[in-house]
Short mmCIF file of C-alpha atoms in Angstrom, two decimals:
data_model
loop_
_atom_site.label_atom_id
_atom_site.label_comp_id
_atom_site.label_asym_id
_atom_site.label_seq_id
_atom_site.Cartn_x
_atom_site.Cartn_y
_atom_site.Cartn_z
CA MET F 230 -1.38 -14.99 13.20
CA GLY F 231 1.54 -16.37 9.99
CA ALA F 232 4.46 -15.79 11.74
CA LEU F 233 6.60 -13.78 8.91
CA ARG F 234 9.75 -16.12 8.64
CA LEU F 235 13.42 -15.77 6.57
CA ALA F 236 13.61 -18.79 3.07
CA GLU F 237 15.73 -19.86 0.53
CA LEU F 238 13.14 -20.14 -2.56
CA PRO F 239 13.40 -21.39 -6.12
CA GLU F 240 14.24 -18.39 -8.51
CA PRO F 241 10.76 -17.72 -9.81
CA LYS F 242 9.67 -18.88 -13.78
CA ILE F 243 8.21 -16.90 -15.54
CA GLN F 244 5.59 -16.68 -19.20
CA ASP F 245 5.84 -14.75 -22.18
CA ASP F 246 4.64 -11.80 -20.93
CA ASP F 247 6.35 -11.52 -17.38
CA VAL F 248 9.33 -9.60 -16.21
CA LEU F 249 12.27 -11.17 -12.86
CA VAL F 250 12.90 -8.51 -11.67
CA HIS F 251 15.51 -7.52 -9.39
CA ILE F 252 13.89 -5.70 -5.94
CA HIS F 253 15.80 -3.68 -4.28
CA ALA F 254 13.60 -2.20 -2.47
CA THR F 255 10.12 -2.25 -1.26
CA ALA F 256 7.48 -1.37 0.66
CA VAL F 257 5.28 -2.67 3.99
CA ASN F 258 1.38 -2.44 3.92
CA LEU F 259 -1.54 -2.54 6.02
CA LEU F 260 -2.86 -5.12 3.33
CA ASP F 261 0.18 -7.56 3.87
CA SER F 262 -1.11 -7.81 7.54
CA LYS F 263 -5.38 -8.33 6.30
CA ILE F 264 -3.47 -11.19 3.68
CA ARG F 265 -1.71 -12.21 6.56
CA ASP F 266 -4.58 -12.47 9.07
CA GLY F 267 -6.63 -13.82 6.60
CA ASP F 268 -9.32 -10.72 6.34
CA PHE F 269 -10.10 -10.88 2.75
CA LYS F 270 -9.88 -15.05 2.34
CA VAL F 271 -13.19 -14.31 1.15
CA PHE F 272 -12.37 -13.40 -2.17
CA LEU F 273 -8.37 -13.89 -1.95
CA PRO F 274 -8.18 -18.00 -1.08
CA TYR F 275 -4.34 -17.41 0.06
CA LYS F 276 -3.18 -20.50 0.78
CA PRO F 277 -0.28 -20.64 3.30
CA PRO F 278 3.08 -20.38 2.91
CA PHE F 279 3.14 -16.99 0.75
CA VAL F 280 5.51 -14.28 0.94
CA LEU F 281 3.93 -10.65 1.28
CA GLY F 282 4.70 -7.47 -0.34
CA HIS F 283 2.70 -5.93 -2.91
CA ASP F 284 5.69 -2.83 -3.40
CA LEU F 285 8.88 -3.27 -5.96
CA ALA F 286 10.90 -1.31 -6.93
CA GLY F 287 14.11 -2.14 -8.57
CA THR F 288 16.08 -4.04 -12.18
CA ILE F 289 14.20 -6.30 -14.63
CA VAL F 290 16.83 -9.50 -15.42
CA ARG F 291 14.98 -11.50 -17.57
CA VAL F 292 11.87 -10.59 -19.66
CA GLY F 293 9.55 -13.23 -20.97
CA ALA F 294 9.03 -13.96 -25.11
CA LYS F 295 5.93 -11.31 -25.59
CA VAL F 296 7.36 -8.87 -23.85
CA LYS F 297 7.62 -5.50 -26.07
CA ALA F 298 7.91 -2.59 -23.81
CA PHE F 299 10.67 -3.72 -20.81
CA LYS F 300 14.08 -4.47 -21.84
CA VAL F 301 16.52 -6.25 -19.07
CA GLY F 302 18.34 -2.80 -16.91
CA ASP F 303 15.34 -1.04 -16.78
CA GLU F 304 14.40 0.08 -13.20
CA VAL F 305 10.88 -0.66 -12.48
CA TYR F 306 8.38 0.22 -9.36
CA GLY F 307 5.20 -1.48 -9.71
CA ARG F 308 2.73 -3.42 -7.74
CA PRO F 309 1.83 -7.06 -8.64
CA ARG F 310 -1.19 -8.04 -9.25
CA ASP F 311 -3.35 -10.15 -6.44
CA PHE F 312 -2.22 -13.89 -6.71
CA GLN F 313 1.41 -12.76 -7.86
CA PHE F 314 2.59 -10.81 -5.18
CA GLY F 315 5.39 -11.92 -3.15
CA THR F 316 7.29 -8.81 -2.94
CA PHE F 317 9.73 -9.02 0.39
CA ALA F 318 11.69 -11.69 -2.07
CA ASP F 319 15.01 -11.12 -3.43
CA LEU F 320 12.93 -11.83 -7.38
CA ILE F 321 9.90 -11.86 -8.90
CA ALA F 322 8.07 -12.72 -11.57
CA VAL F 323 5.28 -9.88 -12.72
CA LYS F 324 3.77 -9.58 -15.31
CA ALA F 325 4.60 -7.05 -17.65
CA ALA F 326 1.70 -4.76 -17.97
CA ASP F 327 1.37 -4.24 -13.87
CA LEU F 328 4.92 -2.76 -13.86
CA ALA F 329 6.35 0.84 -15.56
CA LEU F 330 9.31 2.95 -14.86
CA LYS F 331 10.13 4.20 -12.38
CA PRO F 332 9.72 7.81 -12.34
CA ARG F 333 13.65 8.55 -13.02
CA ASN F 334 14.41 11.16 -9.79
CA LEU F 335 13.13 9.04 -7.32
CA THR F 336 15.82 6.49 -5.71
CA MET F 337 14.82 3.25 -5.22
CA GLU F 338 13.15 3.24 -2.28
CA GLU F 339 11.25 5.98 -2.72
CA ALA F 340 9.49 4.87 -5.59
CA ALA F 341 8.75 0.95 -3.72
CA SER F 342 6.83 3.96 -1.61
CA LEU F 343 3.79 5.07 -3.96
CA PRO F 344 2.87 1.79 -5.97
CA LEU F 345 -0.08 0.23 -3.77
CA VAL F 346 -1.03 3.67 -2.27
CA GLY F 347 -0.84 5.33 -5.68
CA LEU F 348 -3.33 3.51 -7.46
CA THR F 349 -4.86 3.14 -4.34
CA ALA F 350 -5.98 7.02 -4.71
CA TRP F 351 -6.01 7.54 -8.41
CA GLN F 352 -7.62 4.33 -8.28
CA ALA F 353 -10.26 6.04 -5.60
CA LEU F 354 -10.17 9.74 -7.64
CA ALA F 355 -9.74 9.76 -10.73
CA GLU F 356 -10.94 7.10 -11.39
CA VAL F 357 -14.33 6.30 -9.43
CA ALA F 358 -14.94 9.89 -8.07
CA LYS F 359 -13.38 11.81 -11.38
CA VAL F 360 -12.93 14.34 -8.84
CA LYS F 361 -13.10 18.21 -11.05
CA PRO F 362 -11.66 21.46 -9.87
CA GLY F 363 -13.94 23.12 -7.18
CA GLN F 364 -15.11 20.14 -4.57
CA LYS F 365 -14.21 19.63 -1.92
CA VAL F 366 -13.33 16.40 -1.23
CA PHE F 367 -12.97 14.62 2.88
CA ILE F 368 -9.72 11.82 3.08
CA GLN F 369 -9.05 10.25 6.38
CA ALA F 370 -6.06 9.40 8.11
CA GLY F 371 -4.25 12.19 6.22
CA SER F 372 -0.78 11.84 7.56
CA GLY F 373 -0.68 8.43 6.59
CA GLY F 374 0.71 6.67 3.53
CA VAL F 375 -2.48 6.41 1.43
CA GLY F 376 -3.80 9.30 3.00
CA THR F 377 -0.55 11.22 1.83
CA PHE F 378 -0.63 10.56 -0.77
CA ALA F 379 -4.46 11.69 -1.97
CA ILE F 380 -4.29 14.91 -1.01
CA GLN F 381 -1.61 16.19 -3.47
CA LEU F 382 -3.50 14.06 -6.44
CA ALA F 383 -7.48 15.60 -4.18
CA LYS F 384 -5.56 19.58 -5.02
CA HIS F 385 -3.33 18.95 -8.50
CA LEU F 386 -7.56 17.24 -9.34
CA GLY F 387 -8.67 21.39 -7.82
CA ALA F 388 -10.24 20.06 -5.34
CA THR F 389 -10.50 21.39 -1.59
CA VAL F 390 -9.20 18.97 1.31
CA ALA F 391 -9.61 18.18 4.84
CA THR F 392 -8.57 16.22 6.02
CA THR F 393 -8.11 14.11 10.26
CA THR F 394 -4.48 14.32 12.00
CA SER F 395 -2.88 14.06 14.95
CA ALA F 396 -1.85 17.33 15.92
CA LYS F 397 1.83 16.57 15.70
CA ASN F 398 0.83 15.56 12.30
CA ALA F 399 -0.55 19.13 11.07
CA ASP F 400 2.70 21.01 10.00
CA LEU F 401 2.55 18.04 7.80
CA VAL F 402 -1.03 17.87 6.12
CA ARG F 403 -0.64 21.04 5.34
CA ARG F 404 2.40 20.63 3.51
CA LEU F 405 0.83 18.68 1.08
CA GLY F 406 -2.21 20.54 0.52
CA ALA F 407 -4.66 20.10 3.07
CA ASP F 408 -6.77 23.19 3.61
CA VAL F 409 -8.66 21.70 6.55
CA VAL F 410 -7.09 20.01 8.96
CA ILE F 411 -9.09 18.12 12.23
CA ASP F 412 -6.85 17.40 14.94
CA TYR F 413 -8.70 14.05 15.32
CA LYS F 414 -8.05 13.12 19.33
CA THR F 415 -9.96 16.36 20.65
CA GLN F 416 -12.00 17.50 17.25
CA ASP F 417 -15.39 15.32 15.72
CA PHE F 418 -15.05 15.76 11.90
CA GLU F 419 -18.76 15.14 11.39
CA THR F 420 -19.75 18.93 12.75
CA LEU F 421 -16.92 20.42 11.69
CA LEU F 422 -17.54 19.05 8.04
CA SER F 423 -20.27 19.36 4.92
CA GLY F 424 -21.10 19.28 1.27
CA TYR F 425 -18.60 17.71 0.45
CA ASP F 426 -18.22 15.72 -3.01
CA LEU F 427 -15.93 13.24 -2.36
CA VAL F 428 -14.98 11.26 1.34
CA LEU F 429 -12.07 8.58 1.14
CA ASN F 430 -13.45 6.04 3.72
CA SER F 431 -9.88 4.01 5.38
CA GLN F 432 -10.93 3.43 9.42
CA ASP F 433 -13.86 1.14 10.92
CA ALA F 434 -17.55 1.56 9.65
CA ALA F 435 -18.33 4.20 12.61
CA THR F 436 -16.51 6.63 10.68
CA LEU F 437 -17.81 5.26 8.03
CA GLU F 438 -21.32 5.80 9.13
CA LYS F 439 -20.88 9.11 10.08
CA SER F 440 -19.00 9.96 6.98
CA LEU F 441 -21.75 9.09 4.99
CA ARG F 442 -23.59 12.59 6.78
CA VAL F 443 -20.82 14.85 5.65
CA LEU F 444 -21.94 14.56 1.96
CA LYS F 445 -24.07 17.09 0.02
CA ARG F 446 -27.34 14.52 -1.64
CA GLY F 447 -25.31 12.71 -4.92
CA GLY F 448 -21.98 12.85 -2.71
CA LEU F 449 -20.17 9.38 -2.70
CA ALA F 450 -17.81 7.46 0.17
CA ILE F 451 -15.79 5.70 -0.76
CA SER F 452 -14.01 2.79 2.09
CA ILE F 453 -10.74 1.37 1.19
CA SER F 454 -11.13 0.10 4.44
CA GLY F 455 -14.65 -2.30 3.40
CA PRO F 456 -17.15 -3.85 3.49
CA PRO F 457 -17.78 -4.93 0.28
CA ASP F 458 -20.24 -4.76 -2.03
CA PRO F 459 -21.97 -6.11 -4.80
CA ASP F 460 -20.87 -4.43 -7.68
CA PHE F 461 -17.50 -4.89 -5.97
CA ALA F 462 -17.76 -8.77 -6.03
CA LYS F 463 -19.82 -8.11 -9.99
CA ALA F 464 -16.32 -6.17 -11.55
CA ALA F 465 -13.72 -9.04 -9.59
CA GLY F 466 -16.33 -11.36 -11.31
CA LEU F 467 -17.38 -13.44 -8.22
CA ASN F 468 -19.36 -16.15 -8.42
CA PRO F 469 -22.93 -15.38 -7.56
CA LEU F 470 -22.68 -16.70 -3.49
CA LEU F 471 -19.91 -14.56 -2.71
CA LYS F 472 -22.14 -11.98 -4.38
CA PHE F 473 -25.22 -12.21 -2.18
CA VAL F 474 -22.10 -12.87 0.94
CA MET F 475 -20.92 -9.38 0.15
CA GLY F 476 -24.63 -7.80 -0.53
CA LEU F 477 -25.82 -8.94 3.61
CA LEU F 478 -21.81 -7.44 4.65
CA SER F 479 -22.80 -3.88 2.95
CA GLY F 480 -26.69 -4.62 3.65
CA LYS F 481 -26.91 -1.96 6.32
CA VAL F 482 -23.93 1.12 4.62
CA ARG F 483 -25.86 1.40 1.44
CA LYS F 484 -28.91 1.46 2.81
CA GLN F 485 -28.13 3.93 5.68
CA ALA F 486 -26.47 6.28 1.78
CA ARG F 487 -29.67 5.67 0.22
CA LYS F 488 -31.70 7.36 3.27
CA LEU F 489 -29.38 10.45 2.86
CA GLY F 490 -29.43 10.63 -0.43
CA VAL F 491 -25.74 9.41 -1.06
CA ARG F 492 -23.88 6.92 -3.02
CA TYR F 493 -20.77 3.83 -1.83
CA ALA F 494 -18.66 2.11 -3.03
CA PHE F 495 -16.20 -0.36 -1.63
CA LEU F 496 -12.73 -0.19 -3.22
CA PHE F 497 -9.99 -3.09 -3.91
CA MET F 498 -6.91 -1.18 -5.99
CA ARG F 499 -5.60 -3.56 -8.98
CA ALA F 500 -2.48 -3.53 -10.67
CA ASP F 501 -1.99 -1.03 -13.84
CA GLY F 502 1.17 -0.12 -14.93
CA ASP F 503 -0.68 2.49 -17.05
CA GLN F 504 -1.72 4.07 -14.25
CA LEU F 505 1.65 4.15 -12.58
CA ARG F 506 3.49 6.02 -16.21
CA GLU F 507 0.31 8.37 -14.92
CA ILE F 508 1.83 8.53 -11.47
CA ALA F 509 5.21 8.18 -12.17
CA SER F 510 4.79 11.90 -14.63
CA LEU F 511 2.91 14.05 -11.97
CA VAL F 512 6.26 12.25 -9.82
CA GLU F 513 9.08 13.69 -12.26
CA ALA F 514 7.44 17.02 -12.76
CA ASN F 515 7.13 17.08 -8.70
CA VAL F 516 3.36 17.19 -8.54
CA ILE F 517 4.04 14.42 -6.46
CA LYS F 518 6.14 13.56 -3.79
CA PRO F 519 6.80 10.51 -1.73
CA VAL F 520 6.51 10.59 1.95
CA VAL F 521 8.82 8.05 3.84
CA ASP F 522 8.62 7.82 7.72
CA ARG F 523 10.81 5.00 7.62
CA VAL F 524 13.32 2.96 6.05
CA PHE F 525 13.61 -0.72 7.44
CA PRO F 526 16.81 -3.73 6.03
CA PHE F 527 15.05 -6.56 4.50
CA GLU F 528 15.58 -8.88 7.64
CA LYS F 529 13.93 -6.67 9.71
CA THR F 530 10.51 -7.17 7.57
CA PRO F 531 9.15 -7.90 11.10
CA ASP F 532 10.18 -5.22 12.48
CA ALA F 533 8.49 -3.27 10.04
CA LEU F 534 4.78 -4.31 9.51
CA GLU F 535 5.38 -4.32 13.11
CA TYR F 536 6.53 -0.33 12.90
CA VAL F 537 3.44 -0.07 11.07
CA GLU F 538 0.25 -2.25 12.23
CA SER F 539 1.54 0.52 15.52
CA GLY F 540 -0.08 3.25 12.90
CA ARG F 541 2.19 5.58 13.75
CA ALA F 542 4.31 6.36 10.20
CA ARG F 543 3.72 9.06 8.84
CA GLY F 544 3.39 8.66 5.19
CA LYS F 545 5.48 5.11 3.99
CA VAL F 546 7.13 1.82 5.89
CA VAL F 547 10.14 0.96 3.25
CA ILE F 548 12.33 -2.30 3.07
CA THR F 549 15.49 -1.95 2.09
CA VAL F 550 16.33 -5.88 -0.11
CA THR F 551 20.12 -4.93 -1.71
CA PRO F 552 21.59 -2.66 -0.01
CA GLY F 553 23.45 0.21 -2.38
CA THR F 554 21.11 0.73 -4.99
#
């Protein structure tokens, strides 16, 4: 496991289609831990040392020659694309296409909590699954970062929503819109749910296997925790060897899905400024509200990461990079 340390780095250089952002706030995701530990090195071969962090809210301080959508002084939020991340920092160069104007009704800390989980939920529910009114959606870990956003989005799309959480977070997920709330410590979701159109899986392989069995025939399980599959490898433009490896990794779950007459897909969210604009409009209309558990100062970033890894967070954990903004 790599160690976090504070370091002085040169100011990032921007390309013609980049903007330079002064980061006011960022957020912590389990993805940061997984990348630090090399969990995704098969398709994200980052060479240490590198800067972690995948969410940002901040102010543009410089724009590239070809950037037309933003100007210096704009308040923006976003999730930089792979190989350009690193938001645990004061400044970052980001593709303009990966950003959107910050929702006007949010603080920098609230806005920083949204990009990664918002894009994950949007791409799973609206883009891949195309959730329609009247469908039944099971979202695991409803009080987590992705879960709190996904419940709200699924309800907005007209779905009936079931979720798992602990008893102490049951009221929170109901307020967000969950119709069926299952206490994962005392209840077995597989015995309580059936005939679902979609499962959003964020847990381990055993939970994913059980999730396939609550789907109706033709239903879809989308996993954001793995295993990656050949369709993902193809869409990501990975080489034939990696496509073969991912076929092996996901072979068991895909075979189980075929046997049950359901479908399986792995989702690794991508940066997308257009989708962030859609999300911002829902936030400004009060359809979706950020759920922020704790805000840490920048020098406590290792503590923030440790807190997220503990699994106790309700919603998102945010880091203030520049106080008083």
